[in-house]
mmCIF file of C-alpha atoms in Angstrom:
data_model
loop_
_atom_site.group_PDB
_atom_site.id
_atom_site.type_symbol
_atom_site.label_atom_id
_atom_site.label_comp_id
_atom_site.label_asym_id
_atom_site.label_seq_id
_atom_site.Cartn_x
_atom_site.Cartn_y
_atom_site.Cartn_z
ATOM 1 C CA ASP V 42 101.203 132.321 1.474
ATOM 2 C CA LEU V 43 102.904 135.559 2.298
ATOM 3 C CA PRO V 44 106.672 135.904 1.750
ATOM 4 C CA ALA V 45 108.754 135.233 4.987
ATOM 5 C CA GLU V 46 109.913 138.930 5.267
ATOM 6 C CA GLU V 47 106.387 140.287 4.885
ATOM 7 C CA LEU V 48 105.056 137.753 7.464
ATOM 8 C CA LYS V 49 107.744 138.633 9.920
ATOM 9 C CA SER V 50 106.989 142.356 9.595
ATOM 10 C CA ARG V 51 103.195 141.699 10.076
ATOM 11 C CA LEU V 52 103.861 139.517 13.041
ATOM 12 C CA TYR V 53 106.109 142.050 14.492
ATOM 13 C CA GLN V 54 103.528 144.827 14.229
ATOM 14 C CA LEU V 55 101.029 142.361 15.779
ATOM 15 C CA SER V 56 103.228 141.527 18.695
ATOM 16 C CA GLU V 57 104.180 145.224 19.318
ATOM 17 C CA CYS V 58 100.445 146.010 19.282
ATOM 18 C CA ILE V 59 99.785 143.382 21.973
ATOM 19 C CA LYS V 60 102.527 144.497 24.060
ATOM 20 C CA LYS V 61 101.675 148.171 23.988
ATOM 21 C CA ASN V 62 97.766 148.281 23.848
ATOM 22 C CA VAL V 63 96.477 145.171 25.585
ATOM 23 C CA PRO V 64 96.088 145.409 29.339
ATOM 24 C CA LYS V 65 98.111 142.801 31.284
ATOM 25 C CA ASP V 66 94.961 141.134 32.757
ATOM 26 C CA GLU V 67 93.594 140.633 29.188
ATOM 27 C CA SER V 68 96.727 139.211 27.589
ATOM 28 C CA ILE V 69 96.163 135.691 28.811
ATOM 29 C CA LYS V 70 92.666 135.718 27.529
ATOM 30 C CA ILE V 71 93.882 136.963 24.099
ATOM 31 C CA SER V 72 96.833 134.525 23.981
ATOM 32 C CA LYS V 73 94.370 131.527 24.409
ATOM 33 C CA ASP V 74 92.914 132.508 21.057
ATOM 34 C CA LYS V 75 93.905 129.594 18.784
ATOM 35 C CA GLY V 76 94.607 131.593 15.655
ATOM 36 C CA LEU V 77 96.700 134.199 17.440
ATOM 37 C CA LYS V 78 98.544 131.612 19.389
ATOM 38 C CA GLN V 79 99.517 129.822 16.076
ATOM 39 C CA LEU V 80 100.692 133.152 14.676
ATOM 40 C CA LEU V 81 102.815 133.891 17.665
ATOM 41 C CA GLU V 82 104.309 130.426 17.656
ATOM 42 C CA GLU V 83 105.178 130.774 13.970
ATOM 43 C CA TYR V 84 106.613 134.297 14.647
ATOM 44 C CA VAL V 85 108.799 132.874 17.453
ATOM 45 C CA ALA V 86 110.040 130.162 15.156
ATOM 46 C CA LEU V 87 110.961 132.583 12.378
ATOM 47 C CA GLN V 88 113.267 134.511 14.895
ATOM 48 C CA LYS V 89 115.567 131.583 14.923
ATOM 49 C CA ASP V 90 116.402 132.086 11.393
ATOM 50 C CA VAL V 91 117.188 135.845 11.769
ATOM 51 C CA PRO V 92 120.768 136.201 10.912
ATOM 52 C CA ASN V 93 123.189 138.205 13.072
ATOM 53 C CA GLY V 94 124.112 141.152 10.840
ATOM 54 C CA TRP V 95 120.922 142.027 9.239
ATOM 55 C CA ILE V 96 120.490 143.588 5.654
ATOM 56 C CA TYR V 97 116.961 144.449 4.339
ATOM 57 C CA SER V 98 115.970 142.186 1.511
ATOM 58 C CA GLY V 99 112.404 143.276 0.965
ATOM 59 C CA ASP V 100 110.809 145.848 -1.328
ATOM 60 C CA LYS V 101 113.394 148.635 -1.936
ATOM 61 C CA THR V 102 110.539 151.171 -2.690
ATOM 62 C CA ALA V 103 108.902 150.541 0.653
ATOM 63 C CA LYS V 104 108.162 153.689 2.788
ATOM 64 C CA ILE V 105 107.934 151.634 5.999
ATOM 65 C CA ILE V 106 110.518 149.090 7.002
ATOM 66 C CA HIS V 107 110.431 146.688 10.116
ATOM 67 C CA VAL V 108 113.704 145.333 11.341
ATOM 68 C CA PRO V 109 112.596 141.762 12.647
ATOM 69 C CA TYR V 110 112.621 141.022 16.283
ATOM 70 C CA GLY V 111 115.707 139.047 17.344
ATOM 71 C CA VAL V 112 118.061 141.070 15.088
ATOM 72 C CA THR V 113 121.009 142.297 17.251
ATOM 73 C CA LEU V 114 123.317 143.881 14.567
ATOM 74 C CA VAL V 115 122.153 146.085 11.664
ATOM 75 C CA LYS V 116 124.862 146.191 8.886
ATOM 76 C CA SER V 117 126.197 149.427 7.405
ATOM 77 C CA GLU V 118 124.626 148.539 4.062
ATOM 78 C CA ALA V 119 121.385 147.381 5.602
ATOM 79 C CA PHE V 120 119.181 149.986 3.812
ATOM 80 C CA GLU V 121 121.178 150.503 0.589
ATOM 81 C CA GLY V 122 118.901 151.507 -2.119
ATOM 82 C CA CYS V 123 115.933 152.143 0.056
ATOM 83 C CA ASP V 124 115.598 155.813 -1.081
ATOM 84 C CA ASN V 125 111.793 156.168 -0.308
ATOM 85 C CA VAL V 126 111.855 154.878 3.301
ATOM 86 C CA GLU V 127 110.194 157.285 5.774
ATOM 87 C CA VAL V 128 109.835 155.102 8.900
ATOM 88 C CA ILE V 129 112.005 152.417 10.214
ATOM 89 C CA HIS V 130 110.896 150.219 13.132
ATOM 90 C CA LEU V 131 113.508 148.593 15.208
ATOM 91 C CA PRO V 132 113.047 145.915 17.909
ATOM 92 C CA GLN V 133 114.324 145.958 21.555
ATOM 93 C CA THR V 134 116.780 143.254 20.605
ATOM 94 C CA ILE V 135 119.092 145.596 18.664
ATOM 95 C CA GLU V 136 122.433 146.036 20.249
ATOM 96 C CA GLU V 137 124.400 147.550 17.460
ATOM 97 C CA ILE V 138 124.081 149.647 14.377
ATOM 98 C CA GLU V 139 127.074 149.739 12.091
ATOM 99 C CA ASP V 140 128.533 153.041 10.966
ATOM 100 C CA GLY V 141 126.651 154.678 8.051
ATOM 101 C CA ALA V 142 123.685 152.384 8.228
ATOM 102 C CA PHE V 143 121.179 155.289 7.606
ATOM 103 C CA THR V 144 123.328 157.296 5.136
ATOM 104 C CA ASP V 145 121.556 158.655 1.995
ATOM 105 C CA LEU V 146 118.113 157.920 3.343
ATOM 106 C CA ASP V 147 116.991 161.525 2.474
ATOM 107 C CA ASN V 148 113.281 160.684 3.112
ATOM 108 C CA LEU V 149 113.720 159.141 6.620
ATOM 109 C CA TYR V 150 111.269 161.041 8.841
ATOM 110 C CA ARG V 151 111.459 159.077 12.072
ATOM 111 C CA PHE V 152 112.512 155.949 13.917
ATOM 112 C CA GLU V 153 109.893 153.814 15.693
ATOM 113 C CA SER V 154 111.779 152.148 18.531
ATOM 114 C CA ASP V 155 112.235 152.089 22.319
ATOM 115 C CA TYR V 156 115.590 153.558 21.500
ATOM 116 C CA ALA V 157 114.134 156.598 19.705
ATOM 117 C CA SER V 158 113.836 160.154 21.124
ATOM 118 C CA PRO V 159 110.212 161.277 21.713
ATOM 119 C CA ASP V 160 110.051 163.134 18.363
ATOM 120 C CA GLY V 161 111.543 160.006 16.666
ATOM 121 C CA LYS V 162 114.383 161.891 15.068
ATOM 122 C CA CYS V 163 117.334 160.446 17.080
ATOM 123 C CA LEU V 164 118.232 156.862 17.643
ATOM 124 C CA ILE V 165 120.388 156.259 20.725
ATOM 125 C CA ILE V 166 121.726 152.838 21.647
ATOM 126 C CA LYS V 167 124.069 152.230 24.547
ATOM 127 C CA ASN V 168 124.738 155.941 25.189
ATOM 128 C CA THR V 169 125.538 156.635 21.671
ATOM 129 C CA LEU V 170 123.679 158.650 18.979
ATOM 130 C CA VAL V 171 123.666 156.098 16.081
ATOM 131 C CA GLY V 172 120.926 157.584 13.688
ATOM 132 C CA PHE V 173 119.309 160.787 12.756
ATOM 133 C CA ALA V 174 116.101 161.060 10.666
ATOM 134 C CA ALA V 175 116.807 164.476 8.885
ATOM 135 C CA LYS V 176 113.641 164.755 6.520
ATOM 136 C CA ASP V 177 112.314 168.417 6.934
ATOM 137 C CA ILE V 178 114.905 169.284 9.642
ATOM 138 C CA GLU V 179 116.932 172.507 9.051
ATOM 139 C CA GLU V 180 117.523 173.567 12.686
ATOM 140 C CA TYR V 181 117.760 171.088 15.525
ATOM 141 C CA GLU V 182 118.877 170.814 19.180
ATOM 142 C CA LEU V 183 119.917 167.327 19.985
ATOM 143 C CA PRO V 184 118.367 165.702 23.168
ATOM 144 C CA THR V 185 120.420 165.095 26.213
ATOM 145 C CA GLY V 186 121.106 161.609 27.540
ATOM 146 C CA PHE V 187 123.942 160.480 25.401
ATOM 147 C CA ALA V 188 127.810 160.658 25.499
ATOM 148 C CA LYS V 189 128.865 159.809 21.919
ATOM 149 C CA VAL V 190 127.937 160.862 18.285
ATOM 150 C CA ALA V 191 128.774 157.787 16.258
ATOM 151 C CA PRO V 192 130.677 158.181 12.876
ATOM 152 C CA MET V 193 128.729 159.270 9.877
ATOM 153 C CA VAL V 194 125.387 160.030 11.780
ATOM 154 C CA PHE V 195 124.720 163.334 9.833
ATOM 155 C CA TYR V 196 126.816 162.392 6.745
ATOM 156 C CA ASN V 197 125.519 164.182 3.601
ATOM 157 C CA LYS V 198 122.530 165.601 5.450
ATOM 158 C CA GLU V 199 122.399 168.546 3.075
ATOM 159 C CA GLN V 200 119.407 170.319 4.341
ATOM 160 C CA ILE V 201 120.638 170.856 7.925
ATOM 161 C CA LYS V 202 121.804 174.444 8.706
ATOM 162 C CA THR V 203 122.037 174.561 12.418
ATOM 163 C CA ILE V 204 122.905 171.896 15.032
ATOM 164 C CA ILE V 205 123.209 172.260 18.729
ATOM 165 C CA ILE V 206 125.059 169.334 20.510
ATOM 166 C CA PRO V 207 124.186 169.188 24.315
ATOM 167 C CA GLU V 208 126.380 169.127 27.284
ATOM 168 C CA GLY V 209 127.464 165.756 28.351
ATOM 169 C CA VAL V 210 128.526 164.614 24.908
ATOM 170 C CA LEU V 211 132.235 163.487 25.113
ATOM 171 C CA SER V 212 133.177 162.469 21.535
ATOM 172 C CA ILE V 213 132.164 163.001 17.878
ATOM 173 C CA GLY V 214 133.106 160.218 15.571
ATOM 174 C CA ASP V 215 134.716 160.132 12.031
ATOM 175 C CA GLU V 216 132.843 161.917 9.228
ATOM 176 C CA ALA V 217 129.954 162.603 11.614
ATOM 177 C CA PHE V 218 128.991 165.985 9.738
ATOM 178 C CA MET V 219 130.913 165.346 6.487
ATOM 179 C CA GLY V 220 129.142 166.764 3.550
ATOM 180 C CA CYS V 221 126.566 168.713 5.372
ATOM 181 C CA LEU V 222 126.675 171.309 2.554
ATOM 182 C CA ASN V 223 124.246 173.899 4.146
ATOM 183 C CA LEU V 224 125.497 173.692 7.861
ATOM 184 C CA TYR V 225 126.516 177.079 8.756
ATOM 185 C CA HIS V 226 126.225 177.048 12.569
ATOM 186 C CA ILE V 227 127.128 174.208 15.018
ATOM 187 C CA LYS V 228 127.513 174.615 18.832
ATOM 188 C CA LEU V 229 129.810 172.184 20.510
ATOM 189 C CA PRO V 230 129.519 171.485 24.285
ATOM 190 C CA SER V 231 132.186 172.194 26.909
ATOM 191 C CA SER V 232 132.137 168.491 27.746
ATOM 192 C CA LEU V 233 133.627 167.453 24.410
ATOM 193 C CA ASN V 234 137.096 165.890 24.469
ATOM 194 C CA PHE V 235 137.508 164.124 21.124
ATOM 195 C CA ILE V 236 136.605 164.931 17.523
ATOM 196 C CA GLY V 237 137.306 162.280 14.815
ATOM 197 C CA TYR V 238 138.755 162.213 11.364
ATOM 198 C CA LYS V 239 137.119 164.497 8.646
ATOM 199 C CA THR V 240 134.221 165.236 11.128
ATOM 200 C CA PHE V 241 133.417 168.592 9.423
ATOM 201 C CA ALA V 242 134.990 168.047 6.061
ATOM 202 C CA ASP V 243 133.246 169.525 3.001
ATOM 203 C CA CYS V 244 130.783 171.642 5.120
ATOM 204 C CA ILE V 245 131.095 174.464 2.504
ATOM 205 C CA SER V 246 128.666 176.757 4.174
ATOM 206 C CA LEU V 247 130.393 176.735 7.579
ATOM 207 C CA ARG V 248 131.957 180.200 8.243
ATOM 208 C CA LYS V 249 132.922 179.982 11.921
ATOM 209 C CA ILE V 250 133.449 177.386 14.531
ATOM 210 C CA VAL V 251 134.457 177.292 18.250
ATOM 211 C CA VAL V 252 136.183 174.151 19.431
ATOM 212 C CA PRO V 253 136.033 174.364 23.376
ATOM 213 C CA ASN V 254 139.121 174.023 25.625
ATOM 214 C CA SER V 255 137.807 170.709 26.776
ATOM 215 C CA VAL V 256 138.884 169.047 23.499
ATOM 216 C CA LYS V 257 142.235 167.299 23.698
ATOM 217 C CA VAL V 258 142.143 165.257 20.451
ATOM 218 C CA ILE V 259 141.182 166.525 16.910
ATOM 219 C CA CYS V 260 141.941 164.155 14.193
ATOM 220 C CA GLY V 261 143.266 165.073 10.762
ATOM 221 C CA ASN V 262 141.394 166.608 7.754
ATOM 222 C CA ASN V 263 138.768 167.878 10.091
ATOM 223 C CA PHE V 264 137.850 170.960 8.095
ATOM 224 C CA GLN V 265 139.132 169.779 4.744
ATOM 225 C CA GLY V 266 137.208 171.508 1.943
ATOM 226 C CA CYS V 267 135.392 173.905 4.137
ATOM 227 C CA GLU V 268 135.997 176.615 1.483
ATOM 228 C CA HIS V 269 134.070 179.382 3.145
ATOM 229 C CA LEU V 270 135.329 178.892 6.619
ATOM 230 C CA GLU V 271 136.761 182.259 7.862
ATOM 231 C CA GLU V 272 137.290 182.015 11.609
ATOM 232 C CA VAL V 273 138.293 179.110 13.878
ATOM 233 C CA THR V 274 138.792 179.142 17.599
ATOM 234 C CA LEU V 275 140.764 175.996 18.568
ATOM 235 C CA SER V 276 141.162 174.355 22.028
ATOM 236 C CA ASP V 277 144.452 175.314 23.704
ATOM 237 C CA ASN V 278 144.807 171.766 25.131
ATOM 238 C CA LEU V 279 145.194 169.933 21.817
ATOM 239 C CA ILE V 280 147.501 167.024 21.137
ATOM 240 C CA ALA V 281 149.030 167.475 17.782
ATOM 241 C CA PRO V 282 147.413 165.570 14.902
ATOM 242 C CA ASN V 283 149.792 164.008 12.264
ATOM 243 C CA GLU V 284 147.790 165.425 9.362
ATOM 244 C CA SER V 285 146.524 168.800 8.115
ATOM 245 C CA LEU V 286 143.333 170.092 9.683
ATOM 246 C CA PHE V 287 142.421 172.951 7.219
ATOM 247 C CA GLY V 288 143.173 171.671 3.670
ATOM 248 C CA GLY V 289 141.271 173.662 1.150
ATOM 249 C CA CYS V 290 140.195 176.375 3.702
ATOM 250 C CA ASN V 291 141.312 179.053 1.392
ATOM 251 C CA ASN V 292 139.210 181.827 3.015
ATOM 252 C CA LEU V 293 140.419 181.309 6.505
ATOM 253 C CA LYS V 294 141.304 184.707 8.091
ATOM 254 C CA LYS V 295 141.404 184.169 11.811
ATOM 255 C CA LEU V 296 142.879 181.280 13.782
ATOM 256 C CA LYS V 297 142.159 182.048 17.473
ATOM 257 C CA CYS V 298 144.360 179.814 19.644
ATOM 258 C CA LYS V 299 147.869 179.725 21.146
ATOM 259 C CA PHE V 300 149.019 177.531 18.153
ATOM 260 C CA GLY V 301 148.995 180.275 15.533
ATOM 261 C CA SER V 302 152.535 181.248 14.350
ATOM 262 C CA LYS V 303 153.678 184.884 15.005
ATOM 263 C CA ASP V 304 153.255 185.762 11.443
ATOM 264 C CA GLY V 305 149.737 184.148 11.316
ATOM 265 C CA ARG V 306 150.748 181.850 8.433
ATOM 266 C CA CYS V 307 150.853 178.593 10.298
ATOM 267 C CA CYS V 308 148.983 176.391 12.758
ATOM 268 C CA ILE V 309 151.711 174.804 14.929
ATOM 269 C CA ILE V 310 150.576 172.349 17.557
ATOM 270 C CA ASN V 311 153.085 171.181 20.051
ATOM 271 C CA GLY V 312 155.930 171.574 17.529
ATOM 272 C CA VAL V 313 153.974 170.036 14.586
ATOM 273 C CA LEU V 314 153.190 172.335 11.739
ATOM 274 C CA THR V 315 149.764 171.130 10.730
ATOM 275 C CA ASP V 316 148.657 173.811 8.229
ATOM 276 C CA TYR V 317 150.163 176.620 6.250
ATOM 277 C CA PHE V 318 147.887 179.546 5.231
ATOM 278 C CA GLY V 319 149.476 181.154 2.069
ATOM 279 C CA THR V 320 148.499 184.195 0.069
ATOM 280 C CA ARG V 321 149.118 185.376 -3.419
ATOM 281 C CA SER V 322 151.813 187.797 -2.162
ATOM 282 C CA ILE V 323 153.980 185.101 -0.670
ATOM 283 C CA SER V 324 156.331 183.290 -2.990
ATOM 284 C CA GLU V 325 159.036 182.536 -0.365
ATOM 285 C CA TYR V 326 158.488 181.296 3.141
ATOM 286 C CA VAL V 327 160.789 180.503 6.091
ATOM 287 C CA ILE V 328 159.294 177.976 8.391
ATOM 288 C CA PRO V 329 159.409 179.162 11.976
ATOM 289 C CA ASN V 330 162.177 177.858 14.191
ATOM 290 C CA GLU V 331 159.639 176.359 16.723
ATOM 291 C CA VAL V 332 158.595 173.814 14.197
ATOM 292 C CA GLU V 333 159.912 170.231 14.818
ATOM 293 C CA SER V 334 157.856 168.363 12.230
ATOM 294 C CA ILE V 335 155.645 168.911 9.245
ATOM 295 C CA ALA V 336 152.412 167.031 9.130
ATOM 296 C CA LYS V 337 150.915 165.185 6.204
ATOM 297 C CA PHE V 338 149.494 167.592 3.523
ATOM 298 C CA ALA V 339 150.511 170.748 5.645
ATOM 299 C CA PHE V 340 151.207 172.767 2.558
ATOM 300 C CA ARG V 341 149.067 170.947 -0.049
ATOM 301 C CA HIS V 342 147.657 172.724 -3.003
ATOM 302 C CA ASP V 343 149.453 176.058 -2.366
ATOM 303 C CA GLU V 344 149.537 177.786 -5.694
ATOM 304 C CA HIS V 345 151.929 180.669 -4.880
ATOM 305 C CA LEU V 346 155.027 179.349 -3.074
ATOM 306 C CA GLN V 347 158.184 179.035 -5.098
ATOM 307 C CA LYS V 348 160.738 178.653 -2.356
ATOM 308 C CA ILE V 349 160.722 177.188 1.183
ATOM 309 C CA ILE V 350 163.442 177.453 3.857
ATOM 310 C CA ILE V 351 163.344 174.647 6.312
ATOM 311 C CA PRO V 352 165.229 175.406 9.745
ATOM 312 C CA ALA V 353 167.370 173.051 11.551
ATOM 313 C CA SER V 354 164.671 172.396 14.122
ATOM 314 C CA VAL V 355 162.773 170.287 11.700
ATOM 315 C CA THR V 356 163.462 166.633 12.302
ATOM 316 C CA GLN V 357 160.569 165.037 10.344
ATOM 317 C CA ILE V 358 158.601 165.601 7.272
ATOM 318 C CA ASP V 359 155.482 163.405 6.827
ATOM 319 C CA ASP V 360 153.830 161.986 3.728
ATOM 320 C CA ASN V 361 152.656 164.478 1.039
ATOM 321 C CA ALA V 362 153.596 167.467 3.028
ATOM 322 C CA PHE V 363 154.059 169.743 0.117
ATOM 323 C CA PHE V 364 151.644 167.820 -2.293
ATOM 324 C CA SER V 365 150.620 169.735 -5.286
ATOM 325 C CA CYS V 366 152.441 172.862 -4.608
ATOM 326 C CA SER V 367 152.397 173.513 -8.251
ATOM 327 C CA LYS V 368 154.957 176.363 -8.371
ATOM 328 C CA LEU V 369 157.406 175.276 -5.727
ATOM 329 C CA LYS V 370 160.892 175.140 -7.311
ATOM 330 C CA TYR V 371 163.394 175.505 -4.526
ATOM 331 C CA VAL V 372 163.771 174.066 -1.070
ATOM 332 C CA GLU V 373 166.464 175.046 1.348
ATOM 333 C CA PHE V 374 167.547 172.869 4.362
ATOM 334 C CA GLU V 375 169.635 174.348 7.181
ATOM 335 C CA THR V 376 170.460 171.178 9.098
ATOM 336 C CA ILE V 377 173.366 168.963 8.340
ATOM 337 C CA THR V 378 171.491 165.916 9.289
ATOM 338 C CA PRO V 379 168.470 165.329 7.000
ATOM 339 C CA PRO V 380 164.991 165.041 8.574
ATOM 340 C CA ILE V 381 163.122 161.807 8.427
ATOM 341 C CA PHE V 382 161.245 161.935 5.164
ATOM 342 C CA GLY V 383 157.797 160.408 4.566
ATOM 343 C CA GLU V 384 156.549 159.310 1.044
ATOM 344 C CA ASN V 385 155.864 161.745 -1.847
ATOM 345 C CA ILE V 386 156.668 164.849 0.078
ATOM 346 C CA PHE V 387 157.233 166.842 -3.013
ATOM 347 C CA SER V 388 154.744 165.040 -5.288
ATOM 348 C CA GLN V 389 153.147 167.041 -8.035
ATOM 349 C CA THR V 390 155.526 170.036 -7.489
ATOM 350 C CA ALA V 391 157.855 171.857 -9.919
ATOM 351 C CA LEU V 392 160.985 171.176 -7.835
ATOM 352 C CA LEU V 393 164.177 171.932 -9.441
ATOM 353 C CA ALA V 394 166.847 172.297 -6.785
ATOM 354 C CA ILE V 395 167.356 171.404 -2.990
ATOM 355 C CA TYR V 396 169.891 173.738 -1.129
ATOM 356 C CA VAL V 397 171.805 171.879 1.600
ATOM 357 C CA PRO V 398 174.871 172.630 3.795
ATOM 358 C CA ASP V 399 178.136 172.087 1.905
ATOM 359 C CA GLU V 400 179.274 169.304 4.245
ATOM 360 C CA ALA V 401 175.947 167.379 3.919
ATOM 361 C CA ILE V 402 175.783 167.041 0.064
ATOM 362 C CA SER V 403 176.475 163.112 -0.019
ATOM 363 C CA VAL V 404 174.034 162.471 2.864
ATOM 364 C CA TYR V 405 171.168 164.472 1.206
ATOM 365 C CA GLU V 406 171.824 162.780 -2.031
ATOM 366 C CA LYS V 407 171.272 159.290 -0.574
ATOM 367 C CA VAL V 408 168.128 160.398 1.280
ATOM 368 C CA PHE V 409 166.608 162.074 -1.782
ATOM 369 C CA LYS V 410 167.373 159.182 -4.048
ATOM 370 C CA LYS V 411 164.908 157.218 -1.816
ATOM 371 C CA THR V 412 162.219 159.949 -1.990
ATOM 372 C CA LYS V 413 162.409 160.040 -5.757
ATOM 373 C CA ALA V 414 162.376 163.688 -5.681
ATOM 374 C CA ASN V 415 163.363 164.851 -9.236
ATOM 375 C CA ALA V 416 165.644 167.768 -8.203
ATOM 376 C CA CYS V 417 169.385 168.641 -8.032
ATOM 377 C CA VAL V 418 170.982 168.524 -4.606
ATOM 378 C CA VAL V 419 173.101 171.760 -4.338
ATOM 379 C CA ALA V 420 175.658 173.057 -1.906
ATOM 380 C CA LYS V 421 174.290 176.337 -0.419
ATOM 381 C CA SER V 422 177.562 178.218 -0.830
ATOM 382 C CA LYS V 423 177.636 177.574 -4.573
ATOM 383 C CA SER V 424 174.224 179.100 -5.227
ATOM 384 C CA ASN V 425 173.422 182.350 -6.883
ATOM 385 C CA ILE V 426 170.787 183.533 -9.509
ATOM 386 C CA SER V 427 172.816 182.158 -12.328
ATOM 387 C CA PHE V 428 172.502 178.810 -10.830
ATOM 388 C CA TRP V 429 168.857 178.751 -10.802
ATOM 389 C CA ILE V 430 168.904 179.330 -14.499
ATOM 390 C CA SER V 431 171.392 176.587 -15.203
ATOM 391 C CA ALA V 432 169.547 174.218 -12.744
ATOM 392 C CA GLN V 433 166.602 174.131 -15.203
ATOM 393 C CA ASN V 434 168.935 172.127 -17.567
ATOM 394 C CA CYS V 435 169.730 169.660 -14.691
ATOM 395 C CA VAL V 436 167.864 166.551 -15.941
ATOM 396 C CA LYS V 437 169.440 163.930 -13.681
ATOM 397 C CA PRO V 438 167.767 163.722 -10.308
ATOM 398 C CA HIS V 439 170.073 163.931 -7.216
ATOM 399 C CA LEU V 440 172.996 165.396 -9.049
ATOM 400 C CA SER V 441 175.416 167.448 -6.983
ATOM 401 C CA ILE V 442 176.927 170.662 -8.153
ATOM 402 C CA HIS V 443 180.309 171.104 -6.501
ATOM 403 C CA TYR V 444 181.751 173.889 -8.761
ATOM 404 C CA GLN V 445 181.547 177.660 -8.374
ATOM 405 C CA ILE V 446 179.412 179.466 -10.768
#
């Protein structure tokens, strides 16, 4: 008369008990027991109905959950709402855990599985760390024996303060440590070569991090929102990301790598300006000549810049490059041929006027009409302080000023 889910869980416990605790020479004798045989037959029959892509459908207040034998795939939403679960049992049939399956299980204390580490804290399947039971853990050194950290494994594990990742790990997935609000120290191995998107985003207690020279790829927004981050050592072998790495890192004081600009204001990776670090004292900035493109969100949320001068070396400006630069009013281009513009590059700015070479007025007008930038296109030779005053009365976007003031 038990519900099917409860029956499956009890039968699973029974089969595991037999497998682990009954000597081989006694297993035949026990299996001949009529009642047990019937139970096991019913258990096997139930496995035929286990769907591929399992989601827990039992009591959401349960402290112990058994994933049925026969399940091969656990869905990302499998344990949604199971806030009280402390122990999760997983069978040998598991082949894949979708990203984020154990997110927000703050009371999860351990895994019971052949795939679990000896202390039950780590779940490792196919050479990948796919789950971490963080209850009561503040400092932890991960075990050896895996090569990848799956996306979102430590997502929002707010109590964790220190993590040591062992040698042999090659990659860390997207958002793996995102939202670890109290994480202030993490040691990355010299074997690491890939760090995914937003891996350390919103780790607001992180103050210092060293990215080893083995790392070749680090994806965008990696340190977004790390508002207390003060010192970063980057790998000298990075391939340039197409998006900002340090958005919202307003306290960053030291960028240790070959990619820092001479003035210390920019991170430039293989010609791509990924990030600009402004201060209250800088209202006008000349982008270095070594820059060939400006990455997404590179200048976002700067509250002090009023004017930017973009050199002829820049051939591309990606989406939202100057997003929410609230005081930015004037932009000067030194090249006759306009760069390739992404979308919304001057979104939420105070842009009034765009200086361009005299002979390039018509070309820039056409380009900026597509970008929907609400600003006047102005010949550089015609500009002076009086113009900036009169420009505030220029209400038609993309209007050229051809006369001498």
